[in-house]
């Protein structure tokens, strides 16, 4: 969180707060600038009191106009959100990251911590930082923000101040766990007593096409299109590396009734498989199963096995529907099986799926089943956190911890979890809770307070907790059967030792 980048915005003596979200964009509350007469040439000055220019004066910039004011195709965001994005050529001293790395697209967890900074009247419009906790209205355009503390208005009012926290409008609200902006303050009443109101940034990202366009953040549809293109490219890469004489290549060509002179292009095979896929998604998996079975009877080596697995996984992943589910701490999926859970999560996180066949079920290789966490007699929240973190440490490192996992060890474990979500490392650890499993009816992870405790900033904020098992995706049962047949073929074709 770079609170020092929080800017003071001025117009006709009025003060507000803004935050740079790109090299030429500022985020603030709409009512801070709604009195500006742009047509007559009025301008707005923005300054950073904590950053000095070469003359030892506060760094300044001029706002050039409005980039986003809540309007978009077929949507009425403007009436719901007191938020505006301004064009502003920022000074070179203000170093910003892409908006996507500054603004949060995933929902925060209710009652976790936030921090903000702005320029209230009570401090003479000098920067003031304050903290609090998010309310429970996670999926609404406006969110509630409760304060940890505020300033007693008695002394300030005696000195003539009637609106001590005026100037905080537009202040960025950072989620302490992620360090990203989850909201901006829009309604703070006169003294920021008990509760504030903010505009939800994840709501805007998920509901406003225009906001995404202005900030350069991709939509779910754009991400899904990129995801599909990446899967097809990976399929082509696998096929293009197969020699024509390789047994799996020959078996695939035979299943597709393609002739194989030495000059046959790998692209012919690729195009034909995609053509079959477009007609019948499951049929292409049958072709892979038949070809793989035939090839493994002749050559059960690792090369054939790995290529068969890769092709099967990539085509199965192409069947994953576009999802509006964002990355967030608690993910609720409309799928029935652990297999479909792995496919869905790989699409959300941009990783390649990785499966194992365990206890009669195909599931994600790095899934941590919620059954590792059980309810103990006399358990309180702190005891739950201690036991849960130890269980997760054991599941990830394959060894129980040798000492108590304090704050340092928890942060380190969380860093490992977050680091391995990178597609290059491809180890998507998460807790999975099958809501359809009667054995998990009393699992502590069904209680929100326990999920909040585990995902708190001082615990494991980057470990997803995933619910599934109460709904079924289209063709999921048929796809599950294909996966089990794949593992049956792989198991029965194991070379003898």
Coordinates of C-alpha atoms in Angstrom, one line a residue:
X1 CA 0.0 0.0 0.0
X2 CA 1.6 3.3 -1.1
X3 CA -0.4 5.7 1.0
X4 CA 2.0 8.5 0.0
X5 CA 0.6 8.5 -3.5
X6 CA -2.8 9.6 -2.1
X7 CA -3.4 13.1 -3.6
X8 CA -5.2 16.2 -2.3
X9 CA -7.6 17.6 -4.8
X10 CA -8.7 21.2 -4.8
X11 CA -11.5 23.2 -6.4
X12 CA -12.8 26.6 -5.3
X13 CA -11.4 26.1 -1.9
X14 CA -13.0 22.7 -1.5
X15 CA -10.8 19.8 -0.6
X16 CA -11.1 16.1 -1.6
X17 CA -8.9 13.1 -1.9
X18 CA -7.8 11.1 -5.0
X19 CA -5.5 8.3 -5.9
X20 CA -3.5 7.6 -9.1
X21 CA -4.4 4.3 -10.8
X22 CA -2.5 4.6 -14.1
X23 CA 0.0 7.1 -15.6
X24 CA -2.8 9.3 -16.7
X25 CA -5.8 8.5 -14.4
X26 CA -7.0 9.6 -11.0
X27 CA -9.7 7.9 -8.9
X28 CA -12.0 10.0 -6.6
X29 CA -15.6 10.5 -5.6
X30 CA -17.9 12.2 -8.2
X31 CA -19.3 14.8 -5.7
X32 CA -15.7 16.1 -5.1
X33 CA -15.7 17.6 -8.7
X34 CA -19.3 17.8 -9.6
X35 CA -19.4 21.7 -9.3
X36 CA -16.6 22.1 -11.9
X37 CA -17.7 24.0 -15.0
X38 CA -15.6 22.3 -17.6
X39 CA -17.1 24.1 -20.5
X40 CA -15.9 27.5 -19.2
X41 CA -12.4 26.2 -18.8
X42 CA -12.3 25.6 -15.1
X43 CA -9.6 23.3 -13.9
X44 CA -8.8 21.2 -10.9
X45 CA -5.4 21.2 -9.1
X46 CA -4.1 18.0 -7.6
X47 CA -1.1 18.0 -5.2
X48 CA 1.0 15.6 -3.2
X49 CA 2.0 17.4 0.0
X50 CA 4.4 14.6 1.0
X51 CA 6.3 14.8 -2.3
X52 CA 8.3 17.9 -3.1
X53 CA 9.4 19.3 -6.4
X54 CA 12.8 20.9 -7.3
X55 CA 11.7 24.1 -5.5
X56 CA 10.8 22.2 -2.3
X57 CA 7.1 22.8 -3.0
X58 CA 4.4 20.1 -3.1
X59 CA 4.2 18.2 -6.3
X60 CA 1.2 19.3 -8.4
X61 CA -0.7 18.3 -11.5
X62 CA -3.7 19.6 -13.4
X63 CA -6.8 17.5 -14.2
X64 CA -7.7 17.5 -17.9
X65 CA -11.2 16.1 -17.8
X66 CA -13.4 13.1 -17.0
X67 CA -12.5 9.6 -18.2
X68 CA -15.3 7.7 -16.5
X69 CA -18.5 9.0 -14.9
X70 CA -20.5 5.8 -14.4
X71 CA -21.9 5.6 -17.9
X72 CA -21.7 2.4 -20.0
X73 CA -23.7 0.4 -22.5
X74 CA -27.1 -0.7 -21.1
X75 CA -26.2 0.0 -17.5
X76 CA -27.1 2.4 -14.8
X77 CA -24.0 2.5 -12.7
X78 CA -24.0 6.2 -12.4
X79 CA -27.1 6.3 -10.2
X80 CA -25.5 3.7 -7.9
X81 CA -21.9 4.8 -7.6
X82 CA -20.5 8.2 -6.5
X83 CA -17.2 7.6 -8.3
X84 CA -15.3 9.2 -11.2
X85 CA -12.1 8.6 -13.0
X86 CA -10.2 11.7 -14.1
X87 CA -7.7 12.3 -16.9
X88 CA -4.5 13.7 -15.3
X89 CA -1.0 13.8 -16.7
X90 CA 0.9 12.7 -13.6
X91 CA 4.3 14.1 -12.8
X92 CA 7.2 11.7 -13.5
X93 CA 7.9 11.4 -9.8
X94 CA 4.5 9.6 -9.3
X95 CA 5.3 6.0 -10.3
X96 CA 2.2 4.0 -10.9
X97 CA 1.5 0.3 -11.7
X98 CA -1.2 -0.9 -14.2
X99 CA -4.7 -0.4 -12.8
X100 CA -5.2 -4.2 -12.7
X101 CA -2.5 -4.5 -10.1
X102 CA -3.8 -1.6 -8.0
X103 CA -7.6 -2.2 -8.1
X104 CA -9.1 -5.3 -6.5
X105 CA -11.3 -7.4 -8.7
X106 CA -11.9 -10.1 -6.1
X107 CA -14.3 -9.6 -3.3
X108 CA -12.9 -9.0 0.2
X109 CA -14.0 -11.2 3.1
X110 CA -16.5 -9.5 5.4
X111 CA -15.2 -8.0 8.6
X112 CA -11.5 -8.1 7.6
X113 CA -9.3 -5.0 7.9
X114 CA -8.9 -2.0 5.7
X115 CA -6.8 1.2 5.8
X116 CA -7.4 4.6 4.2
X117 CA -5.6 7.9 4.0
X118 CA -7.1 11.3 3.1
X119 CA -7.0 15.1 3.8
X120 CA -9.7 15.9 6.4
X121 CA -10.5 19.4 7.8
X122 CA -9.7 18.3 11.3
X123 CA -6.0 18.0 10.5
X124 CA -5.9 21.2 8.5
X125 CA -6.2 19.1 5.4
X126 CA -3.0 17.3 6.1
X127 CA -2.8 13.6 5.4
X128 CA -4.6 11.4 8.0
X129 CA -4.7 7.6 8.0
X130 CA -7.4 5.5 9.7
X131 CA -8.4 1.9 9.8
X132 CA -11.5 -0.3 10.1
X133 CA -13.3 -3.4 9.0
X134 CA -15.4 -4.2 5.9
X135 CA -19.1 -4.8 6.4
X136 CA -21.0 -7.7 5.0
X137 CA -22.6 -6.2 1.8
X138 CA -20.0 -7.9 -0.4
X139 CA -21.8 -7.8 -3.8
X140 CA -23.5 -4.4 -3.7
X141 CA -22.3 -1.2 -5.5
X142 CA -22.1 0.5 -2.1
X143 CA -20.3 -1.1 0.8
X144 CA -20.3 -0.4 4.5
X145 CA -17.0 0.4 6.3
X146 CA -16.9 0.3 10.1
X147 CA -14.3 2.4 11.9
X148 CA -11.8 1.1 14.5
X149 CA -11.6 4.6 15.9
X150 CA -12.5 8.2 15.2
X151 CA -11.7 11.7 16.6
X152 CA -13.8 13.2 19.3
X153 CA -15.6 16.1 17.7
X154 CA -16.0 18.1 20.9
X155 CA -12.7 20.0 20.8
X156 CA -12.7 20.5 17.1
X157 CA -16.3 21.9 17.1
X158 CA -15.3 24.3 19.9
X159 CA -12.6 25.6 17.6
X160 CA -15.2 26.3 14.9
X161 CA -15.0 23.1 12.8
X162 CA -18.4 21.8 11.9
X163 CA -17.3 19.0 9.5
X164 CA -14.1 17.6 10.8
X165 CA -13.8 14.7 8.3
X166 CA -14.7 16.8 5.2
X167 CA -12.0 16.2 2.6
X168 CA -11.9 12.4 3.0
X169 CA -14.3 11.9 0.1
X170 CA -12.5 9.9 -2.6
X171 CA -10.0 8.4 -0.3
X172 CA -8.8 4.9 -1.3
X173 CA -9.8 2.0 0.9
X174 CA -7.0 -0.6 0.9
X175 CA -7.7 -4.2 1.8
X176 CA -5.0 -5.0 4.3
X177 CA -4.7 -8.6 3.1
X178 CA -4.1 -7.9 -0.6
X179 CA -2.9 -4.3 -0.5
X180 CA -5.3 -3.4 -3.3
X181 CA -8.0 -0.8 -3.4
X182 CA -11.4 -2.3 -2.6
X183 CA -13.4 0.9 -2.4
X184 CA -13.3 4.6 -2.2
X185 CA -15.0 6.6 0.5
X186 CA -18.0 8.5 -0.6
X187 CA -20.1 9.2 2.5
X188 CA -18.3 9.8 5.8
X189 CA -20.9 12.1 7.6
X190 CA -19.4 15.0 9.5
X191 CA -17.3 13.0 12.0
X192 CA -16.9 9.6 10.5
X193 CA -18.7 8.1 13.4
X194 CA -19.2 4.3 13.5
X195 CA -19.7 3.7 9.8
X196 CA -18.7 5.0 6.4
X197 CA -20.0 4.2 2.9
X198 CA -17.8 3.4 0.0
X199 CA -18.1 2.5 -3.7
X200 CA -17.1 -1.1 -4.3
X201 CA -14.3 -1.4 -6.9
X202 CA -14.9 -5.2 -7.5
X203 CA -18.5 -4.4 -8.2
X204 CA -17.5 -1.8 -10.9
X205 CA -15.0 -4.2 -12.5
X206 CA -17.5 -7.0 -12.6
X207 CA -20.5 -4.8 -13.8
X208 CA -19.2 -1.9 -15.8
X209 CA -17.8 -2.4 -19.3
X210 CA -16.9 1.2 -19.6
X211 CA -14.9 1.2 -16.3
X212 CA -13.0 -1.8 -17.5
X213 CA -12.3 -0.1 -20.9
X214 CA -11.1 3.1 -19.2
X215 CA -8.8 1.4 -16.7
X216 CA -7.6 -1.2 -19.2
X217 CA -8.9 -4.1 -17.1
X218 CA -10.0 -7.2 -19.1
X219 CA -13.6 -8.4 -18.9
X220 CA -14.5 -12.0 -18.1
X221 CA -15.3 -12.5 -21.8
X222 CA -11.9 -11.2 -22.9
X223 CA -10.1 -13.4 -20.4
X224 CA -12.1 -16.4 -21.5
X225 CA -11.2 -15.8 -25.1
X226 CA -7.6 -15.5 -24.2
X227 CA -7.9 -18.7 -22.1
X228 CA -9.4 -20.6 -25.1
X229 CA -6.7 -19.4 -27.4
X230 CA -4.0 -20.5 -24.9
X231 CA -5.5 -24.0 -24.7
X232 CA -5.6 -24.3 -28.4
X233 CA -2.0 -23.2 -28.7
X234 CA -0.9 -25.7 -26.1
X235 CA -2.7 -28.5 -28.0
X236 CA -1.0 -27.4 -31.2
X237 CA 2.4 -27.4 -29.4
X238 CA 2.0 -31.0 -28.2
X239 CA 1.0 -32.2 -31.7
X240 CA 3.7 -30.3 -33.5
X241 CA 6.4 -31.9 -31.4
X242 CA 5.2 -35.5 -32.4
X243 CA 7.3 -37.2 -35.0
X244 CA 5.1 -38.7 -37.8
X245 CA 6.4 -42.1 -36.9
X246 CA 5.4 -41.8 -33.2
X247 CA 2.8 -44.4 -32.2
X248 CA 0.4 -41.9 -30.6
X249 CA 0.5 -39.7 -33.7
X250 CA -0.3 -42.7 -35.9
X251 CA -3.1 -43.9 -33.7
X252 CA -4.7 -40.4 -33.6
X253 CA -4.5 -40.2 -37.4
X254 CA -6.0 -43.7 -37.7
X255 CA -9.0 -42.7 -35.4
X256 CA -9.6 -39.6 -37.6
X257 CA -9.2 -41.6 -40.8
X258 CA -6.3 -39.4 -42.0
X259 CA -3.6 -40.8 -44.3
X260 CA -0.1 -40.3 -43.1
X261 CA 2.5 -39.8 -45.9
X262 CA 5.7 -38.3 -44.5
X263 CA 4.6 -34.9 -45.8
X264 CA 1.4 -34.8 -43.8
X265 CA 1.3 -31.5 -41.8
X266 CA 0.8 -31.7 -38.1
X267 CA -1.7 -28.9 -38.6
X268 CA -4.0 -31.3 -40.5
X269 CA -4.3 -33.4 -37.4
X270 CA -4.8 -30.3 -35.2
X271 CA -7.5 -28.9 -37.4
X272 CA -9.3 -32.2 -37.6
X273 CA -9.3 -32.7 -33.8
X274 CA -10.7 -29.1 -33.4
X275 CA -13.3 -29.8 -36.0
X276 CA -14.5 -32.9 -34.2
X277 CA -14.5 -30.9 -30.9
X278 CA -16.7 -28.2 -32.4
X279 CA -19.2 -30.8 -33.4
X280 CA -19.1 -32.9 -30.2
X281 CA -16.8 -32.0 -27.3
X282 CA -17.0 -35.4 -25.7
X283 CA -16.3 -37.3 -29.0
X284 CA -12.8 -35.8 -29.3
X285 CA -12.1 -37.2 -25.8
X286 CA -13.2 -40.7 -27.0
X287 CA -10.8 -40.4 -29.9
X288 CA -8.0 -39.6 -27.5
X289 CA -8.9 -42.5 -25.2
X290 CA -9.1 -45.0 -28.1
X291 CA -5.8 -43.7 -29.6
X292 CA -4.1 -43.6 -26.3
X293 CA -5.2 -47.1 -25.4
X294 CA -3.9 -48.4 -28.7
X295 CA -0.6 -46.5 -28.4
X296 CA 0.0 -47.6 -24.8
X297 CA -0.4 -51.3 -25.7
X298 CA 2.6 -50.8 -28.1
X299 CA 4.6 -48.4 -26.1
X300 CA 3.8 -47.7 -22.4
X301 CA 6.7 -45.3 -22.0
X302 CA 6.5 -41.9 -20.3
X303 CA 6.6 -39.9 -23.5
X304 CA 3.4 -41.4 -24.8
X305 CA 1.7 -41.2 -21.4
X306 CA 2.6 -37.5 -20.9
X307 CA 1.4 -36.5 -24.3
X308 CA -1.8 -38.3 -24.0
X309 CA -2.4 -36.7 -20.6
X310 CA -1.6 -33.2 -21.9
X311 CA -3.9 -33.5 -24.9
X312 CA -6.8 -34.9 -22.8
X313 CA -6.4 -32.2 -20.1
X314 CA -6.2 -29.4 -22.6
X315 CA -9.3 -30.5 -24.6
X316 CA -11.2 -31.1 -21.3
X317 CA -10.3 -27.6 -20.3
X318 CA -11.7 -26.2 -23.5
X319 CA -15.1 -27.5 -22.2
X320 CA -14.9 -25.2 -19.1
X321 CA -17.6 -22.5 -19.6
X322 CA -16.9 -18.8 -19.2
X323 CA -17.2 -18.0 -15.6
X324 CA -17.8 -14.7 -13.8
X325 CA -16.4 -16.1 -10.6
X326 CA -13.4 -13.9 -9.6
X327 CA -10.3 -14.8 -7.6
X328 CA -11.4 -14.4 -4.0
X329 CA -10.9 -16.0 -0.6
X330 CA -14.1 -17.9 -0.6
X331 CA -15.1 -19.4 -4.0
X332 CA -18.5 -21.0 -4.6
X333 CA -18.6 -23.2 -7.7
X334 CA -21.7 -24.5 -9.5
X335 CA -20.1 -28.0 -10.1
X336 CA -20.7 -31.3 -8.5
X337 CA -17.3 -33.1 -8.6
X338 CA -13.7 -32.5 -7.5
X339 CA -12.7 -33.1 -11.1
X340 CA -14.8 -30.2 -12.4
X341 CA -13.6 -28.1 -9.5
X342 CA -10.0 -28.5 -10.7
X343 CA -11.0 -27.5 -14.2
X344 CA -12.9 -24.4 -13.0
X345 CA -10.1 -23.2 -10.7
X346 CA -7.5 -23.6 -13.4
X347 CA -9.5 -21.3 -15.6
X348 CA -9.9 -18.7 -12.8
X349 CA -6.2 -18.7 -11.9
X350 CA -4.7 -19.3 -15.3
X351 CA -3.0 -22.5 -14.3
X352 CA -2.9 -25.8 -16.2
X353 CA -5.0 -28.5 -14.5
X354 CA -3.3 -31.4 -12.8
X355 CA -5.2 -34.4 -11.6
X356 CA -4.7 -37.5 -9.5
X357 CA -7.0 -40.6 -9.1
X358 CA -7.4 -41.0 -5.3
X359 CA -9.9 -43.0 -3.3
X360 CA -12.0 -43.7 -6.4
X361 CA -12.2 -40.1 -7.4
X362 CA -10.5 -37.8 -9.9
X363 CA -9.5 -34.6 -8.2
X364 CA -7.0 -31.8 -8.4
X365 CA -3.5 -32.9 -7.4
X366 CA -3.0 -29.9 -5.1
X367 CA -6.4 -29.8 -3.5
X368 CA -6.5 -30.1 0.3
X369 CA -9.7 -31.8 1.4
X370 CA -11.5 -30.0 4.2
X371 CA -11.7 -33.3 6.1
X372 CA -8.1 -32.6 7.3
X373 CA -9.8 -30.0 9.6
X374 CA -12.1 -31.4 12.3
X375 CA -13.9 -29.8 15.1
X376 CA -12.3 -30.3 18.5
X377 CA -14.0 -30.1 21.9
X378 CA -13.8 -26.7 23.4
X379 CA -12.5 -25.2 20.2
X380 CA -12.4 -21.4 19.8
X381 CA -11.3 -19.3 16.8
X382 CA -7.7 -19.1 17.8
X383 CA -7.5 -22.9 18.4
X384 CA -9.1 -23.4 15.0
X385 CA -6.5 -21.2 13.3
X386 CA -3.7 -23.0 15.0
X387 CA -4.9 -26.5 14.1
X388 CA -6.0 -25.5 10.5
X389 CA -2.6 -23.9 9.7
X390 CA -0.7 -26.9 11.0
X391 CA -2.9 -29.2 8.8
X392 CA -2.4 -27.1 5.8
X393 CA 1.4 -26.9 6.4
X394 CA 1.5 -30.7 6.6
X395 CA -0.6 -31.1 3.4
X396 CA 1.7 -28.7 1.4
X397 CA 5.1 -29.7 2.8
X398 CA 4.3 -33.4 3.4
X399 CA 5.7 -33.1 6.9
X400 CA 4.1 -31.8 10.1
X401 CA 5.6 -28.5 11.4
X402 CA 8.5 -29.0 13.9
X403 CA 7.4 -26.0 16.0
X404 CA 4.5 -23.6 16.7
X405 CA 3.6 -21.6 13.6
X406 CA 3.6 -18.0 14.7
X407 CA 3.0 -14.9 12.7
X408 CA 6.3 -15.2 10.8
X409 CA 5.7 -18.9 9.9
X410 CA 2.2 -18.1 8.8
X411 CA 3.3 -15.3 6.5
X412 CA 6.0 -17.6 5.1
X413 CA 3.4 -20.4 4.5
X414 CA 1.1 -17.9 2.8
X415 CA 4.0 -16.6 0.6
X416 CA 4.5 -20.2 -0.5
X417 CA 0.8 -20.6 -1.3
X418 CA 0.7 -17.4 -3.3
X419 CA 4.0 -18.0 -5.1
X420 CA 2.9 -21.4 -6.3
X421 CA -0.3 -20.0 -7.9
X422 CA 1.9 -18.7 -10.6
X423 CA 1.3 -20.6 -13.8
X424 CA 5.0 -21.3 -14.2
X425 CA 5.0 -23.3 -10.9
X426 CA 1.4 -24.6 -11.4
X427 CA 0.6 -25.8 -7.8
X428 CA -2.8 -24.4 -7.0
X429 CA -3.2 -25.2 -3.3
X430 CA -6.6 -24.6 -1.8
X431 CA -9.1 -26.1 0.7
X432 CA -12.0 -27.8 -0.9
X433 CA -15.3 -28.4 0.9
X434 CA -17.8 -30.8 -0.8
X435 CA -21.1 -29.4 0.4
X436 CA -22.9 -32.5 -0.8
X437 CA -20.8 -34.8 1.5
X438 CA -22.8 -35.6 4.7
X439 CA -19.6 -36.2 6.5
X440 CA -18.8 -32.5 6.2
X441 CA -22.1 -31.1 7.5
X442 CA -20.4 -30.0 10.8
X443 CA -17.1 -29.0 9.3
X444 CA -15.8 -25.8 10.8
X445 CA -15.2 -24.3 7.4
X446 CA -18.9 -24.1 6.9
X447 CA -18.9 -21.3 9.4
X448 CA -18.1 -17.8 8.0
X449 CA -16.3 -16.8 11.2
X450 CA -13.7 -19.6 10.8
X451 CA -13.2 -18.8 7.1
X452 CA -12.6 -15.2 8.0
X453 CA -10.1 -16.2 10.7
X454 CA -8.1 -18.4 8.4
X455 CA -8.1 -15.8 5.6
X456 CA -7.2 -12.9 7.9
X457 CA -4.1 -10.8 7.0
X458 CA -2.1 -12.3 9.8
X459 CA -2.9 -15.9 8.7
X460 CA -3.4 -17.3 5.1
X461 CA -5.1 -14.6 3.1
X462 CA -4.1 -16.2 -0.3
X463 CA -5.3 -19.7 0.4
X464 CA -8.6 -20.1 -1.5
X465 CA -11.5 -21.9 0.3
X466 CA -13.6 -23.6 -2.3
X467 CA -17.2 -24.8 -2.0
X468 CA -18.6 -27.3 -4.5
X469 CA -21.0 -30.3 -4.6
X470 CA -24.4 -28.7 -4.6
X471 CA -24.9 -28.1 -8.4
X472 CA -23.9 -29.9 -11.6
X473 CA -22.3 -28.3 -14.7
X474 CA -23.5 -29.3 -18.1
X475 CA -22.0 -32.6 -19.3
X476 CA -20.1 -32.9 -16.0
X477 CA -21.2 -36.5 -15.4
X478 CA -20.1 -37.6 -18.9
X479 CA -16.8 -35.8 -18.6
X480 CA -16.2 -37.4 -15.2
X481 CA -16.7 -40.8 -16.8
X482 CA -14.1 -40.0 -19.5
X483 CA -11.6 -38.9 -16.9
X484 CA -12.0 -42.1 -14.9
X485 CA -11.5 -44.1 -18.2
X486 CA -8.3 -42.2 -18.9
X487 CA -6.9 -43.1 -15.5
X488 CA -8.1 -46.7 -16.0
X489 CA -6.1 -46.9 -19.3
X490 CA -3.1 -45.3 -17.7
X491 CA -3.2 -47.7 -14.7
X492 CA -3.7 -50.9 -16.8
X493 CA -0.9 -49.9 -19.2
X494 CA 1.8 -49.4 -16.5
X495 CA 5.0 -51.1 -17.6
X496 CA 6.0 -54.1 -15.6
X497 CA 9.0 -53.7 -13.2

